[in-house]
mmCIF file of C-alpha atoms in Angstrom:
data_model
loop_
_atom_site.group_PDB
_atom_site.id
_atom_site.type_symbol
_atom_site.label_atom_id
_atom_site.label_comp_id
_atom_site.label_asym_id
_atom_site.label_seq_id
_atom_site.Cartn_x
_atom_site.Cartn_y
_atom_site.Cartn_z
ATOM 1 C CA GLY A 96 -13.080 4.076 -8.859
ATOM 2 C CA ALA A 97 -9.629 2.814 -7.956
ATOM 3 C CA GLY A 98 -8.190 3.768 -4.622
ATOM 4 C CA VAL A 99 -4.632 4.652 -3.673
ATOM 5 C CA SER A 100 -2.233 1.907 -4.698
ATOM 6 C CA GLN A 101 1.289 1.254 -3.472
ATOM 7 C CA SER A 102 4.064 -1.010 -4.625
ATOM 8 C CA PRO A 103 5.692 -3.205 -3.636
ATOM 9 C CA SER A 104 3.495 -4.482 -0.831
ATOM 10 C CA ASN A 105 6.538 -5.949 0.892
ATOM 11 C CA LYS A 106 10.221 -5.171 0.525
ATOM 12 C CA VAL A 107 13.113 -6.885 2.264
ATOM 13 C CA THR A 108 16.526 -5.326 1.812
ATOM 14 C CA GLU A 109 19.966 -5.430 3.311
ATOM 15 C CA LYS A 110 21.375 -2.640 5.417
ATOM 16 C CA GLY A 111 23.100 -0.051 3.257
ATOM 17 C CA LYS A 112 21.042 -0.666 0.114
ATOM 18 C CA ASP A 113 18.804 1.943 -1.504
ATOM 19 C CA VAL A 114 15.067 1.326 -1.894
ATOM 20 C CA GLU A 115 12.272 2.977 -3.863
ATOM 21 C CA LEU A 116 8.638 2.870 -2.845
ATOM 22 C CA ARG A 117 5.885 3.855 -5.242
ATOM 23 C CA CYS A 118 2.485 5.453 -4.720
ATOM 24 C CA ASP A 119 -0.321 5.937 -7.235
ATOM 25 C CA PRO A 120 -2.886 8.375 -5.845
ATOM 26 C CA ILE A 121 -6.572 8.481 -6.670
ATOM 27 C CA SER A 122 -7.061 9.999 -10.105
ATOM 28 C CA GLY A 123 -7.763 13.720 -9.882
ATOM 29 C CA HIS A 124 -6.341 14.135 -6.386
ATOM 30 C CA THR A 125 -3.796 16.922 -6.286
ATOM 31 C CA ALA A 126 -2.533 16.370 -2.744
ATOM 32 C CA LEU A 127 -0.331 13.427 -1.812
ATOM 33 C CA TYR A 128 1.124 12.491 1.582
ATOM 34 C CA TRP A 129 3.658 9.972 2.836
ATOM 35 C CA TYR A 130 3.498 8.612 6.375
ATOM 36 C CA ARG A 131 5.513 6.002 8.245
ATOM 37 C CA GLN A 132 4.135 3.545 10.799
ATOM 38 C CA SER A 133 6.706 1.851 12.980
ATOM 39 C CA LEU A 134 6.526 -0.075 16.230
ATOM 40 C CA GLY A 135 6.827 2.221 19.191
ATOM 41 C CA GLN A 136 6.530 5.376 17.071
ATOM 42 C CA GLY A 137 2.995 5.213 15.815
ATOM 43 C CA LEU A 138 2.064 6.868 12.540
ATOM 44 C CA GLU A 139 4.176 9.875 11.626
ATOM 45 C CA PHE A 140 4.106 12.323 8.746
ATOM 46 C CA LEU A 141 6.992 12.357 6.281
ATOM 47 C CA ILE A 142 6.263 14.618 3.296
ATOM 48 C CA TYR A 143 3.370 16.377 1.538
ATOM 49 C CA PHE A 144 2.901 17.385 -2.110
ATOM 50 C CA GLN A 145 0.227 19.823 -3.306
ATOM 51 C CA GLY A 146 -0.039 20.472 -7.011
ATOM 52 C CA ASN A 147 2.996 22.287 -8.352
ATOM 53 C CA SER A 148 3.939 23.847 -5.024
ATOM 54 C CA ALA A 149 7.203 23.057 -3.277
ATOM 55 C CA PRO A 150 6.694 19.977 -1.101
ATOM 56 C CA ASP A 151 6.522 20.153 2.686
ATOM 57 C CA LYS A 152 9.480 17.997 3.715
ATOM 58 C CA SER A 153 9.331 18.842 7.399
ATOM 59 C CA GLY A 154 8.692 15.246 8.483
ATOM 60 C CA LEU A 155 11.594 13.563 6.699
ATOM 61 C CA PRO A 156 13.804 12.033 9.428
ATOM 62 C CA SER A 157 17.142 12.412 7.665
ATOM 63 C CA ASP A 158 18.735 13.419 4.373
ATOM 64 C CA ARG A 159 18.747 9.747 3.363
ATOM 65 C CA PHE A 160 15.036 10.156 2.673
ATOM 66 C CA SER A 161 13.740 11.911 -0.428
ATOM 67 C CA ALA A 162 10.594 11.893 -2.500
ATOM 68 C CA GLU A 163 9.438 13.149 -5.828
ATOM 69 C CA ARG A 164 6.172 13.406 -7.634
ATOM 70 C CA THR A 165 6.238 13.242 -11.388
ATOM 71 C CA GLY A 166 3.571 14.884 -13.509
ATOM 72 C CA GLY A 167 1.504 15.683 -10.464
ATOM 73 C CA SER A 168 0.497 12.052 -10.073
ATOM 74 C CA VAL A 169 2.751 9.121 -9.160
ATOM 75 C CA SER A 170 5.160 9.599 -6.274
ATOM 76 C CA THR A 171 8.331 7.746 -5.358
ATOM 77 C CA LEU A 172 9.838 7.697 -1.864
ATOM 78 C CA THR A 173 13.539 6.852 -1.910
ATOM 79 C CA ILE A 174 15.552 5.760 1.100
ATOM 80 C CA GLN A 175 19.302 5.694 0.586
ATOM 81 C CA ARG A 176 21.744 3.580 2.586
ATOM 82 C CA THR A 177 18.933 1.932 4.521
ATOM 83 C CA GLN A 178 19.313 1.326 8.239
ATOM 84 C CA GLN A 179 17.512 -1.172 10.453
ATOM 85 C CA GLU A 180 15.568 1.621 12.111
ATOM 86 C CA ASP A 181 14.015 2.380 8.700
ATOM 87 C CA SER A 182 12.005 -0.840 8.997
ATOM 88 C CA ALA A 183 8.362 0.199 9.061
ATOM 89 C CA VAL A 184 5.178 0.314 7.027
ATOM 90 C CA TYR A 185 5.206 3.264 4.645
ATOM 91 C CA LEU A 186 1.734 4.586 3.899
ATOM 92 C CA CYS A 187 0.705 6.921 1.129
ATOM 93 C CA ALA A 188 -2.480 8.999 1.132
ATOM 94 C CA SER A 189 -4.128 11.380 -1.291
ATOM 95 C CA SER A 190 -6.856 13.989 -1.054
ATOM 96 C CA PHE A 191 -8.789 16.001 -3.605
ATOM 97 C CA GLN A 192 -7.138 19.389 -3.187
ATOM 98 C CA GLY A 193 -5.355 19.232 0.107
ATOM 99 C CA ALA A 194 -7.909 21.612 1.594
ATOM 100 C CA SER A 195 -8.450 21.648 5.324
ATOM 101 C CA SER A 196 -11.819 19.951 4.896
ATOM 102 C CA ASP A 197 -10.583 17.152 2.648
ATOM 103 C CA THR A 198 -10.608 13.515 3.652
ATOM 104 C CA GLN A 199 -7.322 11.689 3.183
ATOM 105 C CA TYR A 200 -7.566 8.275 1.563
ATOM 106 C CA PHE A 201 -4.843 5.797 2.385
ATOM 107 C CA GLY A 202 -3.190 3.057 0.378
ATOM 108 C CA PRO A 203 -2.443 -0.426 1.763
ATOM 109 C CA GLY A 204 1.159 0.462 2.553
ATOM 110 C CA THR A 205 4.580 -0.983 1.807
ATOM 111 C CA ARG A 206 6.146 -3.047 4.578
ATOM 112 C CA LEU A 207 9.899 -2.439 4.536
ATOM 113 C CA THR A 208 12.220 -4.761 6.403
ATOM 114 C CA VAL A 209 15.900 -3.888 6.620
ATOM 115 C CA LEU A 210 18.072 -6.818 7.637
ATOM 116 C CA LYS B 131 3.520 20.715 18.820
ATOM 117 C CA GLN B 132 0.230 18.836 18.570
ATOM 118 C CA GLU B 133 -0.003 15.623 20.576
ATOM 119 C CA VAL B 134 -2.844 13.121 20.261
ATOM 120 C CA THR B 135 -3.588 10.548 22.955
ATOM 121 C CA GLN B 136 -5.960 7.616 22.756
ATOM 122 C CA ILE B 137 -7.363 5.752 25.714
ATOM 123 C CA PRO B 138 -7.576 2.853 26.273
ATOM 124 C CA ALA B 139 -4.696 1.316 24.324
ATOM 125 C CA ALA B 140 -6.587 -1.975 24.143
ATOM 126 C CA LEU B 141 -10.152 -3.022 24.820
ATOM 127 C CA SER B 142 -11.888 -6.386 24.801
ATOM 128 C CA VAL B 143 -15.672 -6.617 24.959
ATOM 129 C CA PRO B 144 -18.316 -9.280 24.393
ATOM 130 C CA GLU B 145 -20.399 -9.069 21.260
ATOM 131 C CA GLY B 146 -23.411 -6.788 21.480
ATOM 132 C CA GLU B 147 -21.954 -4.276 23.913
ATOM 133 C CA ASN B 148 -21.923 -0.564 23.259
ATOM 134 C CA LEU B 149 -18.489 0.982 23.686
ATOM 135 C CA VAL B 150 -16.671 4.299 23.681
ATOM 136 C CA LEU B 151 -13.152 5.068 22.464
ATOM 137 C CA ASN B 152 -11.496 8.262 23.604
ATOM 138 C CA CYS B 153 -9.160 10.680 21.868
ATOM 139 C CA SER B 154 -7.624 13.856 23.251
ATOM 140 C CA PHE B 155 -5.432 16.482 21.610
ATOM 141 C CA THR B 156 -3.333 19.280 23.073
ATOM 142 C CA ASP B 157 -3.840 22.083 20.523
ATOM 143 C CA SER B 158 -7.474 23.015 19.949
ATOM 144 C CA ALA B 159 -6.658 24.969 16.768
ATOM 145 C CA ILE B 160 -7.651 22.162 14.416
ATOM 146 C CA TYR B 161 -9.442 22.092 11.086
ATOM 147 C CA ASN B 162 -10.906 18.638 11.488
ATOM 148 C CA LEU B 163 -10.640 15.306 13.261
ATOM 149 C CA GLN B 164 -10.808 11.964 11.555
ATOM 150 C CA TRP B 165 -11.368 8.454 12.893
ATOM 151 C CA PHE B 166 -9.805 5.546 11.016
ATOM 152 C CA ARG B 167 -9.934 1.813 11.255
ATOM 153 C CA GLN B 168 -6.883 -0.358 10.561
ATOM 154 C CA ASP B 169 -7.062 -4.107 10.124
ATOM 155 C CA PRO B 170 -3.899 -6.205 10.611
ATOM 156 C CA GLY B 171 -1.555 -5.847 7.648
ATOM 157 C CA LYS B 172 -3.871 -3.401 5.924
ATOM 158 C CA GLY B 173 -4.010 0.324 5.290
ATOM 159 C CA LEU B 174 -6.297 2.826 6.971
ATOM 160 C CA THR B 175 -10.008 3.065 6.281
ATOM 161 C CA SER B 176 -11.632 6.405 7.025
ATOM 162 C CA LEU B 177 -14.697 6.007 9.240
ATOM 163 C CA LEU B 178 -15.800 9.524 10.111
ATOM 164 C CA LEU B 179 -14.508 13.047 9.594
ATOM 165 C CA ILE B 180 -15.697 15.880 11.831
ATOM 166 C CA GLN B 181 -15.011 19.450 10.763
ATOM 167 C CA SER B 182 -13.987 21.895 13.482
ATOM 168 C CA SER B 183 -17.375 23.615 13.260
ATOM 169 C CA GLN B 184 -19.277 20.377 13.832
ATOM 170 C CA ARG B 185 -20.138 18.628 17.065
ATOM 171 C CA GLU B 186 -20.732 15.117 15.801
ATOM 172 C CA GLN B 187 -20.981 12.800 12.832
ATOM 173 C CA THR B 188 -22.847 9.521 12.463
ATOM 174 C CA SER B 189 -22.449 6.589 10.127
ATOM 175 C CA GLY B 190 -24.476 3.474 10.794
ATOM 176 C CA ARG B 191 -23.573 2.130 14.220
ATOM 177 C CA LEU B 192 -20.778 4.683 14.626
ATOM 178 C CA ASN B 193 -21.084 8.104 16.184
ATOM 179 C CA ALA B 194 -18.178 10.469 16.690
ATOM 180 C CA SER B 195 -18.321 13.621 18.762
ATOM 181 C CA LEU B 196 -15.945 16.551 18.955
ATOM 182 C CA ASP B 197 -15.429 19.063 21.753
ATOM 183 C CA LYS B 198 -12.759 21.279 20.280
ATOM 184 C CA SER B 199 -12.472 23.629 23.233
ATOM 185 C CA SER B 200 -11.621 20.814 25.604
ATOM 186 C CA GLY B 201 -9.539 18.935 23.051
ATOM 187 C CA ARG B 202 -11.572 15.744 23.102
ATOM 188 C CA SER B 203 -13.340 13.379 20.758
ATOM 189 C CA THR B 204 -15.154 10.122 21.344
ATOM 190 C CA LEU B 205 -16.074 7.316 18.986
ATOM 191 C CA TYR B 206 -19.185 5.445 20.056
ATOM 192 C CA ILE B 207 -19.808 1.990 18.583
ATOM 193 C CA ALA B 208 -23.267 0.574 19.145
ATOM 194 C CA ALA B 209 -24.069 -3.125 19.325
ATOM 195 C CA SER B 210 -20.494 -4.238 18.688
ATOM 196 C CA GLN B 211 -19.801 -7.209 16.397
ATOM 197 C CA PRO B 212 -16.742 -9.470 15.987
ATOM 198 C CA GLY B 213 -16.181 -7.808 12.612
ATOM 199 C CA ASP B 214 -15.547 -4.535 14.436
ATOM 200 C CA SER B 215 -12.306 -5.978 15.808
ATOM 201 C CA ALA B 216 -9.490 -3.757 14.566
ATOM 202 C CA THR B 217 -7.266 -0.890 15.649
ATOM 203 C CA TYR B 218 -9.021 2.474 15.730
ATOM 204 C CA LEU B 219 -6.947 5.568 15.113
ATOM 205 C CA CYS B 220 -7.806 9.179 15.773
ATOM 206 C CA ALA B 221 -6.083 11.917 13.764
ATOM 207 C CA VAL B 222 -6.303 15.706 13.758
ATOM 208 C CA LYS B 223 -5.461 18.192 11.044
ATOM 209 C CA GLY B 224 -4.047 21.518 12.127
ATOM 210 C CA SER B 225 -2.655 24.473 10.215
ATOM 211 C CA ALA B 226 -0.308 22.163 8.358
ATOM 212 C CA ARG B 227 -2.040 19.828 5.934
ATOM 213 C CA GLN B 228 -0.754 16.591 7.381
ATOM 214 C CA LEU B 229 -2.538 14.545 10.008
ATOM 215 C CA THR B 230 -1.240 13.985 13.530
ATOM 216 C CA PHE B 231 -2.214 10.543 14.762
ATOM 217 C CA GLY B 232 -2.824 8.985 18.125
ATOM 218 C CA SER B 233 -1.306 5.613 18.917
ATOM 219 C CA GLY B 234 -4.623 3.829 18.499
ATOM 220 C CA THR B 235 -7.001 1.609 20.460
ATOM 221 C CA GLN B 236 -6.869 -2.086 19.663
ATOM 222 C CA LEU B 237 -10.433 -3.406 19.915
ATOM 223 C CA THR B 238 -11.370 -7.068 20.221
ATOM 224 C CA VAL B 239 -15.032 -8.049 20.134
ATOM 225 C CA LEU B 240 -15.538 -11.569 21.432
ATOM 226 C CA PRO B 241 -18.269 -13.726 19.891
#
């Protein structure tokens, strides 16, 4: 079946603009995660959705970052008033139920460049 | 706070060699440990997942071990091939559902 998909694959924006990144998880997966991979910082957790529960936002770096998940499927990560330090690859992952034993499957990522 | 360290940061070997990648973590209270492969410009591909109750997992030429009490895992690659060249990432899952990643080992297998 189809894996996790993300769009766009690349996004170049100017400092101060808002951007939206999209993630389509594997069908039937109830858990969805956003991570960020930047030079010098490695791969870091941003936010986690599990079913209808309140999301775990503990990894969001500032209030300029927000995410939503509509209908328990597609998720959108929004970055407002982008800064150059937001440049990174944003990775989305999904797992079957978010259980401790579940494997997380990753999408190809969105490379964001803020000029 | 969980911290994951991978050694070495980079490794270059001739084709055919067996090699070991190391991963260590500071908090032994984990649910599982996962090894990923990342090719340039691509996402992460899961290679092996070891549950906290397991000692090792094998898939083809790959073998991963876990010593939870000492906070260590190794990924053993047998008979390396140029196609194995990639960055290998180790990640652990603790009480929170998200993964904590190491910084990776960049492997180059020379033909």
